[in-house]
Short mmCIF file of C-alpha atoms and ligand atoms in Angstrom, two decimals:
data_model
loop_
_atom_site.label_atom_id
_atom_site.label_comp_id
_atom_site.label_asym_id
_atom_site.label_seq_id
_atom_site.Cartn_x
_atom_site.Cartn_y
_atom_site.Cartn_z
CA UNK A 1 -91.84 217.89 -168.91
CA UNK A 2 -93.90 221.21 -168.30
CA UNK A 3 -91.06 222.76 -166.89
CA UNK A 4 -88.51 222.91 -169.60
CA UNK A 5 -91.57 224.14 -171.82
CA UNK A 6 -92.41 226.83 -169.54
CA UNK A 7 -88.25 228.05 -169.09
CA UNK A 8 -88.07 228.37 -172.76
CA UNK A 9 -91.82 229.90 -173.47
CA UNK A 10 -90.57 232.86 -170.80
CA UNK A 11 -87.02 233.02 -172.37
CA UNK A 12 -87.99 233.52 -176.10
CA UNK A 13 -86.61 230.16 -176.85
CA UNK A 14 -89.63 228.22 -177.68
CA UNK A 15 -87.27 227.29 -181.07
CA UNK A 16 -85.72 224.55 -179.05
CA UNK A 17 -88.56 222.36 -178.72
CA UNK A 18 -88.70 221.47 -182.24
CA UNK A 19 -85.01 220.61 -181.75
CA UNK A 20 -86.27 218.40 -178.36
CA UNK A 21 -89.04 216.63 -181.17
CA UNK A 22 -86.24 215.54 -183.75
CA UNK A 23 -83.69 213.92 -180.80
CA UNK A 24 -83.42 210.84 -179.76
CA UNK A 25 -84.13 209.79 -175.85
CA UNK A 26 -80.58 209.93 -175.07
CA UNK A 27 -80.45 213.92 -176.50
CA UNK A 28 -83.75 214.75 -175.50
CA UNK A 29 -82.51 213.96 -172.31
CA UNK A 30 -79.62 215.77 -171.88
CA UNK A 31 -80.93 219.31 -173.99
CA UNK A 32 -83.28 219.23 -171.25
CA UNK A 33 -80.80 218.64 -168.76
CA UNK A 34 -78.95 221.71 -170.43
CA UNK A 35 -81.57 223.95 -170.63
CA UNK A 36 -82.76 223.75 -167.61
CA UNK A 37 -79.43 224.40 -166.50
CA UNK A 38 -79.11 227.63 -168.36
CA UNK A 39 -79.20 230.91 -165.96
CA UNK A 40 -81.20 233.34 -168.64
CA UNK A 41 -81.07 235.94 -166.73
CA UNK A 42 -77.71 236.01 -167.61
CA UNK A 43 -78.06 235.01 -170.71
CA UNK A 44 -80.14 237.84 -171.43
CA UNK A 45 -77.62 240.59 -169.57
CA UNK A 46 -74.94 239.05 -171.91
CA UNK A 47 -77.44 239.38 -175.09
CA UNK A 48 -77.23 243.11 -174.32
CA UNK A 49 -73.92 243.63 -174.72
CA UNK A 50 -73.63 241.86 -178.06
CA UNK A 51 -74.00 245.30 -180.13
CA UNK A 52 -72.25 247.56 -177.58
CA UNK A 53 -70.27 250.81 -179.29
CA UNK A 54 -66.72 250.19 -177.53
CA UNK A 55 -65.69 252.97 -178.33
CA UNK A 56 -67.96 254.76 -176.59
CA UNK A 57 -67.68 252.85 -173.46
CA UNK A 58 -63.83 254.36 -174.07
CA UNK A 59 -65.05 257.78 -174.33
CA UNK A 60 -66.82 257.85 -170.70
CA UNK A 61 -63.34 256.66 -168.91
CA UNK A 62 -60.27 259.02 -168.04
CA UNK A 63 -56.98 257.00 -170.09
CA UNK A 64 -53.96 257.89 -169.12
CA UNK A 65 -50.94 256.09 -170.30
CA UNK A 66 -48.70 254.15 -167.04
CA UNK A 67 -45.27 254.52 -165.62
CA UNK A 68 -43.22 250.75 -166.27
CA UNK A 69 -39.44 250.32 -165.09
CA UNK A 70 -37.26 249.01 -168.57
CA UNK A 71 -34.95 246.17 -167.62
CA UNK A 72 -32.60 247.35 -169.23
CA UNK A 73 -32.18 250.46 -168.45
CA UNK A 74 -32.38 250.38 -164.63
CA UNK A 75 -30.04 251.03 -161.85
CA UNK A 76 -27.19 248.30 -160.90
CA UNK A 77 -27.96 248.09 -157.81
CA UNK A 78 -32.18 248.37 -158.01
CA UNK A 79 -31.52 245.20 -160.36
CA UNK A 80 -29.36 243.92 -158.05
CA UNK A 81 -31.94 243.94 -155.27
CA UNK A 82 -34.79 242.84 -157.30
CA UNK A 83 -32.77 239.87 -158.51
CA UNK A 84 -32.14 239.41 -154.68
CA UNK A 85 -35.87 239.73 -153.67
CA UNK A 86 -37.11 237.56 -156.61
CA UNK A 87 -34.86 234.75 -156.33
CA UNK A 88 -35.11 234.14 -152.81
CA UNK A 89 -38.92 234.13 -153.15
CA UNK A 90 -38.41 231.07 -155.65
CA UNK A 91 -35.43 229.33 -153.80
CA UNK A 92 -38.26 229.04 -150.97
CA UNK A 93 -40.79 227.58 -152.86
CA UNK A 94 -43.07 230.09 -152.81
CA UNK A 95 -43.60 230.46 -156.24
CA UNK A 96 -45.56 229.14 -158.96
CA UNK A 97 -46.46 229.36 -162.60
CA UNK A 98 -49.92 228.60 -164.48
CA UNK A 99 -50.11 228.46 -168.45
CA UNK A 100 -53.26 229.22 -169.79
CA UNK A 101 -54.49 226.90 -172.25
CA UNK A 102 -57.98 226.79 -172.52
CA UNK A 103 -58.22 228.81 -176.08
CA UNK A 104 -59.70 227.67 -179.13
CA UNK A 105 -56.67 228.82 -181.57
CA UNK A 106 -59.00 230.23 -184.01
CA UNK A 107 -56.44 231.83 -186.15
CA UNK A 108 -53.56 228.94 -186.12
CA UNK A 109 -56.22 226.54 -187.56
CA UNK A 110 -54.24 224.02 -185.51
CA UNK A 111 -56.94 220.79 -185.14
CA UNK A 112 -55.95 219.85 -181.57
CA UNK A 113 -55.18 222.13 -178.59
CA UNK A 114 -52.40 225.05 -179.21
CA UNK A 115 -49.54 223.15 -177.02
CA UNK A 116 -50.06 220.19 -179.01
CA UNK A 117 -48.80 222.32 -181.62
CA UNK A 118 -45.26 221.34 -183.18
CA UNK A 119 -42.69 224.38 -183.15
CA UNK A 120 -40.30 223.25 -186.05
CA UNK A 121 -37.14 224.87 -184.06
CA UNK A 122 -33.40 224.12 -184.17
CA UNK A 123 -32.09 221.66 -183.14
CA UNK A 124 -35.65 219.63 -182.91
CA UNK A 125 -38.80 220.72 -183.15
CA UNK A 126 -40.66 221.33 -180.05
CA UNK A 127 -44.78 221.04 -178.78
CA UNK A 128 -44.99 224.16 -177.28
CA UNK A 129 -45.88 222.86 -174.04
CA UNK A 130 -42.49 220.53 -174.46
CA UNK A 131 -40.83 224.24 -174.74
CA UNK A 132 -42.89 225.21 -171.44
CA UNK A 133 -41.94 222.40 -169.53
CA UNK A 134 -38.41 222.83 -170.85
CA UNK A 135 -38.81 226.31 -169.69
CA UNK A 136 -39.78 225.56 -165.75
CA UNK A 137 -37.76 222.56 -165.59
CA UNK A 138 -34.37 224.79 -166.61
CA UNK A 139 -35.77 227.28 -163.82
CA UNK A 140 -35.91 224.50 -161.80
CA UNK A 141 -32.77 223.21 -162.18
CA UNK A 142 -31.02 227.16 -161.36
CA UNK A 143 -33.10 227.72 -157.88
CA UNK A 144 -33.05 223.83 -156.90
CA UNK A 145 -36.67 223.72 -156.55
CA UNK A 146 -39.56 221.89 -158.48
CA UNK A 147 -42.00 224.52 -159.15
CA UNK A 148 -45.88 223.47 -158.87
CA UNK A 149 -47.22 223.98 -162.60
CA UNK A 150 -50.93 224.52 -163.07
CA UNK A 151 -52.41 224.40 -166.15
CA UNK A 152 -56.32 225.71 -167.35
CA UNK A 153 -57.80 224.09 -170.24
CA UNK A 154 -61.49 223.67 -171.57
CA UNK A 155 -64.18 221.67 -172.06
CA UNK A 156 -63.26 221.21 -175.84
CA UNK A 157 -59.87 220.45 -175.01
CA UNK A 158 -59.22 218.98 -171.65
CA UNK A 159 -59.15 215.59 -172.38
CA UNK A 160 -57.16 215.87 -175.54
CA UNK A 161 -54.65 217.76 -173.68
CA UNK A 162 -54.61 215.83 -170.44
CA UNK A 163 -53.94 212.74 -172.78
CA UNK A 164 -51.00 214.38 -174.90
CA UNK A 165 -48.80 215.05 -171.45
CA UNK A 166 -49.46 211.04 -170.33
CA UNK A 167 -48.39 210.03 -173.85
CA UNK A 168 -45.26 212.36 -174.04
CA UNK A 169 -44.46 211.23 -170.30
CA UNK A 170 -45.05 214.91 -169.39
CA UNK A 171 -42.09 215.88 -171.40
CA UNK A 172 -40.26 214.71 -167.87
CA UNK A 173 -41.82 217.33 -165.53
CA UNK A 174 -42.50 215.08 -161.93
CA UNK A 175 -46.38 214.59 -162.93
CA UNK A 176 -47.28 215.41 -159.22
CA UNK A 177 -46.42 218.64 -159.67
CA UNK A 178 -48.80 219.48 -162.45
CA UNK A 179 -52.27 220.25 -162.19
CA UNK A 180 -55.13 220.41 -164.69
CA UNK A 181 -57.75 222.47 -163.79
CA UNK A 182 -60.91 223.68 -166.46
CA UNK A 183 -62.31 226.86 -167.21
CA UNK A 184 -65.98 227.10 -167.95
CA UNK A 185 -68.14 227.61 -170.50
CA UNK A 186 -71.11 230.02 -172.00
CA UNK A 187 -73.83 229.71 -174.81
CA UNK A 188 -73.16 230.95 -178.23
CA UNK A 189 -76.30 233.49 -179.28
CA UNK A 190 -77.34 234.11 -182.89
CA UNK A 191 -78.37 237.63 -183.75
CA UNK A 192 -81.47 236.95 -183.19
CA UNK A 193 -80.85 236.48 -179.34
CA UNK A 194 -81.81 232.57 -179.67
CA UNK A 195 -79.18 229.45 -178.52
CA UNK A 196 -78.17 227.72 -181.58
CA UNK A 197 -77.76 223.35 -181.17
CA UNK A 198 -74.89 221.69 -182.55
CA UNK A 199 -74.36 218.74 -184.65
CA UNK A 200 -75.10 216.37 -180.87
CA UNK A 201 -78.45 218.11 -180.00
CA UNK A 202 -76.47 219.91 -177.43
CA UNK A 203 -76.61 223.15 -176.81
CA UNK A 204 -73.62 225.87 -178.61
CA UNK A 205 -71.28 226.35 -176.07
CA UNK A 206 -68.01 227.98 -176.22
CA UNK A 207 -65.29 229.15 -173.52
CA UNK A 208 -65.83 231.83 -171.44
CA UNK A 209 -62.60 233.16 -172.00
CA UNK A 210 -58.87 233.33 -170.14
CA UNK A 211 -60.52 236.10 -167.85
CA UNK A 212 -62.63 233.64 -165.94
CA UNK A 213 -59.52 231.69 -164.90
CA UNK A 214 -59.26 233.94 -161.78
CA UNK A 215 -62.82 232.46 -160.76
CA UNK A 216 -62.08 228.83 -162.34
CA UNK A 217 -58.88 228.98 -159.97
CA UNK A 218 -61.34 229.26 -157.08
CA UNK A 219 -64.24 227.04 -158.03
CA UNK A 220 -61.50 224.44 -159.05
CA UNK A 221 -59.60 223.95 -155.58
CA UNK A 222 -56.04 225.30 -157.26
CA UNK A 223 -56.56 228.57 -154.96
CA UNK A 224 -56.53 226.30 -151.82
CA UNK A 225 -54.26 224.13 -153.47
CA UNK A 226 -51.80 227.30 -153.82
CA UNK A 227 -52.27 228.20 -150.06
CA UNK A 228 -51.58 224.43 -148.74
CA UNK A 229 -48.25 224.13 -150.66
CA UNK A 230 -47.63 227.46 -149.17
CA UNK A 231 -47.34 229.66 -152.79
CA UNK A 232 -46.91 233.28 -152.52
CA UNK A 233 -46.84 234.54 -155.99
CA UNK A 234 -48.02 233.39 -159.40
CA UNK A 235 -46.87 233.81 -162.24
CA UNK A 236 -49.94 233.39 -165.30
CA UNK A 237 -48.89 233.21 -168.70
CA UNK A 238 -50.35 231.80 -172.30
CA UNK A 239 -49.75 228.56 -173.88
CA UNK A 240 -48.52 230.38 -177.62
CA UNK A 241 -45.30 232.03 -176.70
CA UNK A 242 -42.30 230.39 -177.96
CA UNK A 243 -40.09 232.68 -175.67
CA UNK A 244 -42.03 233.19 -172.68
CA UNK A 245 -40.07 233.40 -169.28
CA UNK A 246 -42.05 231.90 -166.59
CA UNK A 247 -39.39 233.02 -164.05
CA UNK A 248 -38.13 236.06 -164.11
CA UNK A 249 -36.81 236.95 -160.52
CA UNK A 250 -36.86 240.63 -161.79
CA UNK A 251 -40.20 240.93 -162.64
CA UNK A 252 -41.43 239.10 -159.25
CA UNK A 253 -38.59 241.69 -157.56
CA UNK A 254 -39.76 244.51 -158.67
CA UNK A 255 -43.49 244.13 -157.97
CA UNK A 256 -42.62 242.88 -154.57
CA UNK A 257 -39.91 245.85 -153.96
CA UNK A 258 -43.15 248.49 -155.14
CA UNK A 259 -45.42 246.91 -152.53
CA UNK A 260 -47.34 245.84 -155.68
CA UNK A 261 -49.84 242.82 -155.71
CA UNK A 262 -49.60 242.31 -159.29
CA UNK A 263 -47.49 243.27 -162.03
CA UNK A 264 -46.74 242.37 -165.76
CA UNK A 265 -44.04 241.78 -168.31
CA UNK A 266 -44.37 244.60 -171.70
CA UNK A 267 -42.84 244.55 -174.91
CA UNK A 268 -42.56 247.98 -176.87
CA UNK A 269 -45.26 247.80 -179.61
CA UNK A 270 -43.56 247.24 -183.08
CA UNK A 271 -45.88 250.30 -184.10
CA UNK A 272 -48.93 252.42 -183.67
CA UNK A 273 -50.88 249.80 -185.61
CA UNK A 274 -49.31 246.46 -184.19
CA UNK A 275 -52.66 244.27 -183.60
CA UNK A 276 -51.82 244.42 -179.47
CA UNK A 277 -53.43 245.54 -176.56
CA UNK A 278 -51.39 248.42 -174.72
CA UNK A 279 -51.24 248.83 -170.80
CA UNK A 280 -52.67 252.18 -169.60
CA UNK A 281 -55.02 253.70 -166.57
CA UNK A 282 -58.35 253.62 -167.01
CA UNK A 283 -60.29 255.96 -164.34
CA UNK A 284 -57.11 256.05 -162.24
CA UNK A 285 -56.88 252.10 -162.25
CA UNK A 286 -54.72 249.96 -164.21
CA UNK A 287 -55.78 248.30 -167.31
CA UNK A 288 -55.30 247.15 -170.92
CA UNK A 289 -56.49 248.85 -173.86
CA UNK A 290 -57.55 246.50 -176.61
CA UNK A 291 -56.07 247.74 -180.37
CA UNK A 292 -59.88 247.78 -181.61
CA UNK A 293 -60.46 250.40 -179.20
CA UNK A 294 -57.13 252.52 -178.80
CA UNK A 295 -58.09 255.82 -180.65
CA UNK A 296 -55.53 255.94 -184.12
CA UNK A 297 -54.22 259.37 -182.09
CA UNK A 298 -53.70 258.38 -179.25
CA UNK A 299 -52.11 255.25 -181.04
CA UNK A 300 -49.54 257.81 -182.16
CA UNK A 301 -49.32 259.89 -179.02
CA UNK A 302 -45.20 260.08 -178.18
CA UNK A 303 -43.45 261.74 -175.19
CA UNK A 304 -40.71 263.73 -175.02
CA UNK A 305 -38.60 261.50 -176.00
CA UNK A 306 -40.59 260.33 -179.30
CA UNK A 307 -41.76 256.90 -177.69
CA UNK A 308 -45.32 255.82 -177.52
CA UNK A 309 -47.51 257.14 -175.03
CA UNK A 310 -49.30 253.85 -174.78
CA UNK A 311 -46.59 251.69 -176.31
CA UNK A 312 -46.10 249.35 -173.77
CA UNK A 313 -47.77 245.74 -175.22
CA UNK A 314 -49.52 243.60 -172.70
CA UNK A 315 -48.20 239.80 -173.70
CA UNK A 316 -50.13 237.75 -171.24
CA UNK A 317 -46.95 237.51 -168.73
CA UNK A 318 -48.62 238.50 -165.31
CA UNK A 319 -47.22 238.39 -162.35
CA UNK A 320 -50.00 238.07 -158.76
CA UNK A 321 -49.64 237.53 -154.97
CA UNK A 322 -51.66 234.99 -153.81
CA UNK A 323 -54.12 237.83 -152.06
CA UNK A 324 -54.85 239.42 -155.17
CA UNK A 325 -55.64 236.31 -157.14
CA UNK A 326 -57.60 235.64 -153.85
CA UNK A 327 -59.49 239.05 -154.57
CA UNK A 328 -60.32 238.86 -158.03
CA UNK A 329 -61.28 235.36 -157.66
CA UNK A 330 -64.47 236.25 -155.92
CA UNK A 331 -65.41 239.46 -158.24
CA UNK A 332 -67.38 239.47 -161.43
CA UNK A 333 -65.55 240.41 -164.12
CA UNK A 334 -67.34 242.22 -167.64
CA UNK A 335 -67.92 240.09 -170.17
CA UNK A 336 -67.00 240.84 -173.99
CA UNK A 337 -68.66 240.40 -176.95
CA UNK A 338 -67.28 239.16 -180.54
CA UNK A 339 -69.08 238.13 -183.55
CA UNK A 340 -67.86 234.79 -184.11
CA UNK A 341 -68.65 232.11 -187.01
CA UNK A 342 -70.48 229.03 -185.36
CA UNK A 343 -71.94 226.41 -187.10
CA UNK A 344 -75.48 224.77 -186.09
CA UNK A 345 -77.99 222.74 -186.90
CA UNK A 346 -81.01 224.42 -188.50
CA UNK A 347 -84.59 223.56 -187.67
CA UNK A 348 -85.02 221.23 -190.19
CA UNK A 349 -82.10 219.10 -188.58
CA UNK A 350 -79.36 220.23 -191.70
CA UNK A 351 -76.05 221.20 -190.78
CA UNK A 352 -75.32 225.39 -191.13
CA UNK A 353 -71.22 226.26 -191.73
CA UNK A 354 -71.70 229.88 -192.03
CA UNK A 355 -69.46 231.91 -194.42
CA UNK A 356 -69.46 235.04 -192.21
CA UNK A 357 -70.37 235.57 -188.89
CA UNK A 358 -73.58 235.00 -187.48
CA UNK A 359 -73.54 234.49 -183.54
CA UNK A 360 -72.13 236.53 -180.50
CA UNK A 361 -69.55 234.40 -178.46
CA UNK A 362 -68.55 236.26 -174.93
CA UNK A 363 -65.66 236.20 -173.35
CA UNK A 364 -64.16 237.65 -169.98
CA UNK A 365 -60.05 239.07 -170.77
CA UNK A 366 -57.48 238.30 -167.99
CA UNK A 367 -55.98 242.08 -167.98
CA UNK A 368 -59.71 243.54 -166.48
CA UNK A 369 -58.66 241.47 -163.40
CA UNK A 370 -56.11 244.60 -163.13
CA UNK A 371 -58.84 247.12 -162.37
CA UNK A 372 -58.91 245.84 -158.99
CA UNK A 373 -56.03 247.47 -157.81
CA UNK A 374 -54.08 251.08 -157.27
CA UNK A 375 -51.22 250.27 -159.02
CA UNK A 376 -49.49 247.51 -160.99
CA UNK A 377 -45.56 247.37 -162.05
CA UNK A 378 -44.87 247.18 -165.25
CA UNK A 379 -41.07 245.55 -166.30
CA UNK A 380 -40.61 246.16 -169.68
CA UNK A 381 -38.67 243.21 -171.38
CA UNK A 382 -37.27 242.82 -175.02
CA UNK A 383 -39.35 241.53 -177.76
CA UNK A 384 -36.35 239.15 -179.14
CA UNK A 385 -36.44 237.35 -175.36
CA UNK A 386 -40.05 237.83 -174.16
CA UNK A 387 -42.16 237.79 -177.14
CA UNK A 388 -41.99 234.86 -180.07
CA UNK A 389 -46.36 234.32 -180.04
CA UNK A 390 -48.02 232.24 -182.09
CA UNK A 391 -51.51 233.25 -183.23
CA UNK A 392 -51.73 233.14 -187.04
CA UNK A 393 -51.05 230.20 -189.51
CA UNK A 394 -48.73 232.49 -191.77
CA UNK A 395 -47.41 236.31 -191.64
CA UNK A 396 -46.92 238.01 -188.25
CA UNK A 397 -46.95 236.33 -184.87
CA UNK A 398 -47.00 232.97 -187.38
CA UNK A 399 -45.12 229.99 -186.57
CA UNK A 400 -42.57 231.21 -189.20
CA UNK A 401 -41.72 234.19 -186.94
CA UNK A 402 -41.60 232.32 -183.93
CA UNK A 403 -39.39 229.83 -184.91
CA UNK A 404 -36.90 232.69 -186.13
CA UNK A 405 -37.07 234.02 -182.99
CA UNK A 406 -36.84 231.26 -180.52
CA UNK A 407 -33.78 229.79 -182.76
CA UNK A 408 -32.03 233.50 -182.37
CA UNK A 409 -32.55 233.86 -178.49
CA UNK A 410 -31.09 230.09 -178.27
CA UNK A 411 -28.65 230.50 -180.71
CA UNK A 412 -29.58 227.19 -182.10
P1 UTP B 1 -56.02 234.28 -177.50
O1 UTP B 1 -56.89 235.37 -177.03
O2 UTP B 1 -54.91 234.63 -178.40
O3 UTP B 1 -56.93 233.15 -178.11
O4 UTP B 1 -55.47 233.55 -176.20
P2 UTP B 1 -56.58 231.76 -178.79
O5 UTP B 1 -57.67 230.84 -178.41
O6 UTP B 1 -55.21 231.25 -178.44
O7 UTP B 1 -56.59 232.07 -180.34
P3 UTP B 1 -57.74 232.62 -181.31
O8 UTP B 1 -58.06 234.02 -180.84
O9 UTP B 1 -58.91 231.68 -181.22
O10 UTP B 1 -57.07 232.58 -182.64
C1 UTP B 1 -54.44 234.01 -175.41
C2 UTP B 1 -54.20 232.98 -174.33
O11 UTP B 1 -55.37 232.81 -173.55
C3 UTP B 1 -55.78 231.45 -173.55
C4 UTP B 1 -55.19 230.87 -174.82
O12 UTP B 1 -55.09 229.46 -174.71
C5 UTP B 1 -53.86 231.60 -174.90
O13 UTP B 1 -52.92 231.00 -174.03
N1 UTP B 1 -57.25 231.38 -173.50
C6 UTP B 1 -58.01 232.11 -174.36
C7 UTP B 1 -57.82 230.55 -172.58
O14 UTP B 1 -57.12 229.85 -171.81
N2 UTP B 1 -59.19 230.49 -172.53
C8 UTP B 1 -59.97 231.21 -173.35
O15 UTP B 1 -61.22 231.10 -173.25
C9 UTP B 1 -59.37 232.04 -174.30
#
């Protein structure tokens, strides 16, 4: 019993032990379990970052914006032989696809996991992991293969989501081909730099965000998983994207033809102030640049020929060998901060939904996985057959738009 007493005395969380007084056996038992669980060191690097200026973390780095190859605009015959390249890659099994869908979808205010979320598209609406499936299995059925389809959820969500795909029969993807595997999880701090306990007596906990999916892949056995069914390249892609392609020979051709390891999919930013992050190089390495943090001029910044220096959006359609995910599997990548709404149970036991925000929530990003490497190729796609996302309830990137879009690009 000393023990937990003395972690939390030397951690500034003495607070907890009145919460440990008002539980019952069953939650004393497990807080403690928690706690003593907790790595505060950690915790306390993490509390450090909670108030960091990003902007002036921006103004220490070189940015420079990055060379991408438009799809459209190429050479016959360099399309041609990335087509080549690409398909043969998936014709030989060697490729596979991951859909991240560990996210909270804050913003949709959907109550259940995002791909649980129904798409009201012509001519029936769609979960949007029914128009993922639907999305592999037509790849499927044009290379003759059955790709292996991994897909990260969360603590809050696994079970929920893991139960949807038994009830809808897996929307008819061969279930031994699809793999759950979890991200983890990190404490929510308040201000104050103290854990807040939820509604259970457990400790606040929220995910660690889609960056840590390079380390969950390890820690989870789908790395070794990847390597025993002999997978090459990877394709890693969100869960909210009514139109993403999971398979694009091109993409994998053309980072395989650059004697890239990774490479991504961009959409031309709708303009300077579209809410997106934009690919760029950040000390000479490639990278995304959040919109919080891209400078209003340099948001403006045009070449030559009056397009966007750092126009290109980054849409969460990356492309890695098996080495590189390999590689960044066994780094540590930084962890963001954002000042998030949590609700907690005071001291006195009452239930807390704050109005505004009131703890720190952190988060790893997928796109500082990029800083690992030289280079990365860049295929710029068309919004109207790349991009349909679904983040907010109403307005842009709603399910409104999305809809619009996917019923336009399937002429349905
Ligand atoms: P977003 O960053 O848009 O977050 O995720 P979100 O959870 O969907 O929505 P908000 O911000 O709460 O409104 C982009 C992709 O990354 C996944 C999401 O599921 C989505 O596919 N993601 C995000 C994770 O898998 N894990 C995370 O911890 C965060």
């Amino acid at each position: 019993m000393a023990d937990y007493k003395e972690i939390l005395r030397k951690n500034n969380q003495e607070h907890i032990l009145k919460y440990i007084d008002m539980a019952n056996d069953k939650q004393r038992e497990e807080l403690v379990k928690e706690i003593e669980n907790i790595d505060f060191n950690e915790l306390s690097e993490l509390y450090k970052i909670s108030n960091r200026d990003k902007n002036k973390a921006l103004e220490s780095q070189l940015i420079e914006h990055v060379k991408f190859v438009d799809k459209y605009k190429m050479d016959k015959n360099d399309y041609k032989k990335y087509e080549l390249t690409g398909e043969e890659i998936i014709k030989n099994g060697e490729y596979a696809v991951v859909t991240m869908a560990g996210g909270q979808g804050t913003r949709l205010g959907h109550n259940g996991p995002k791909g649980t979320f129904l798409l009201n598209v012509n001519p029936k609406p769609k979960y949007l992991f029914e128009i993922l499936a639907d999305n592999i299995k037509s790849a499927n059925k044009k290379y003759g293969v059955t790709l292996n389809w991994y897909i990260m959820t969360s603590t809050e969500n696994d079970q929920k989501t893991e139960e949807f795909f038994e009830k809808h029969n897996y929307f008819d993807y061969p279930k031994e081909k699809i793999k759950f595997f979890r991200q983890g999880n990190l404490p929510l701090i308040s201000e104050e730099g103290k854990l807040l306990i939820d509604e259970d007596f457990h400790i606040k906990y929220a995910a660690d965000g889609n960056g840590c999916i390079y380390k969950s892949m390890r820690l989870d056995g789908i790395l070794d998983d990847m390597k025993k069914n002999n997978i090459k390249w990877i394709f890693i892609g969100a869960v909210d994207n009514a139109l993403l392609n999971m398979v694009d020979p091109i993409l994998l051709g053309l980072t395989v033809c650059e004697n890239n390891q990774i490479g991504s999919k961009s959409v031309v930013k709708r303009s300077p102030e579209e809410p997106v992050g934009v690919f760029c190089k950040k000390d000479g390495k490639p990278g995304v640049i959040e919109y919080t943090e891209l400078p209003t001029e340099m948001a403006h910044e045009t070449d030559e020929e009056g397009e966007l220096l750092f126009g290109e959006s980054h849409i969460m359609c990356n492309l890695y060998s098996i080495d590189a995910l390999d590689k960044i599997s066994k780094e540590n990548l930084p962890y963001h901060s954002a000042h998030k709404k949590a609700a907690y149970i005071d001291e006195d036991g009452k239930v807390i939904k704050p109005t505004k925000p009131n703890a720190y929530k952190y988060e790893a990003f997928i796109f500082d996985g990029f800083a690992y490497f030289d280079n990365i190729s860049i295929l710029r796609g068309r919004r109207n057959e790349d991009f349909a996302p679904v983040k907010n309830a109403e307005g842009n990137d709603s399910p409104a738009t999305a809809i619009e879009l996917y019923n336009n690009y399937w002429n349905v």
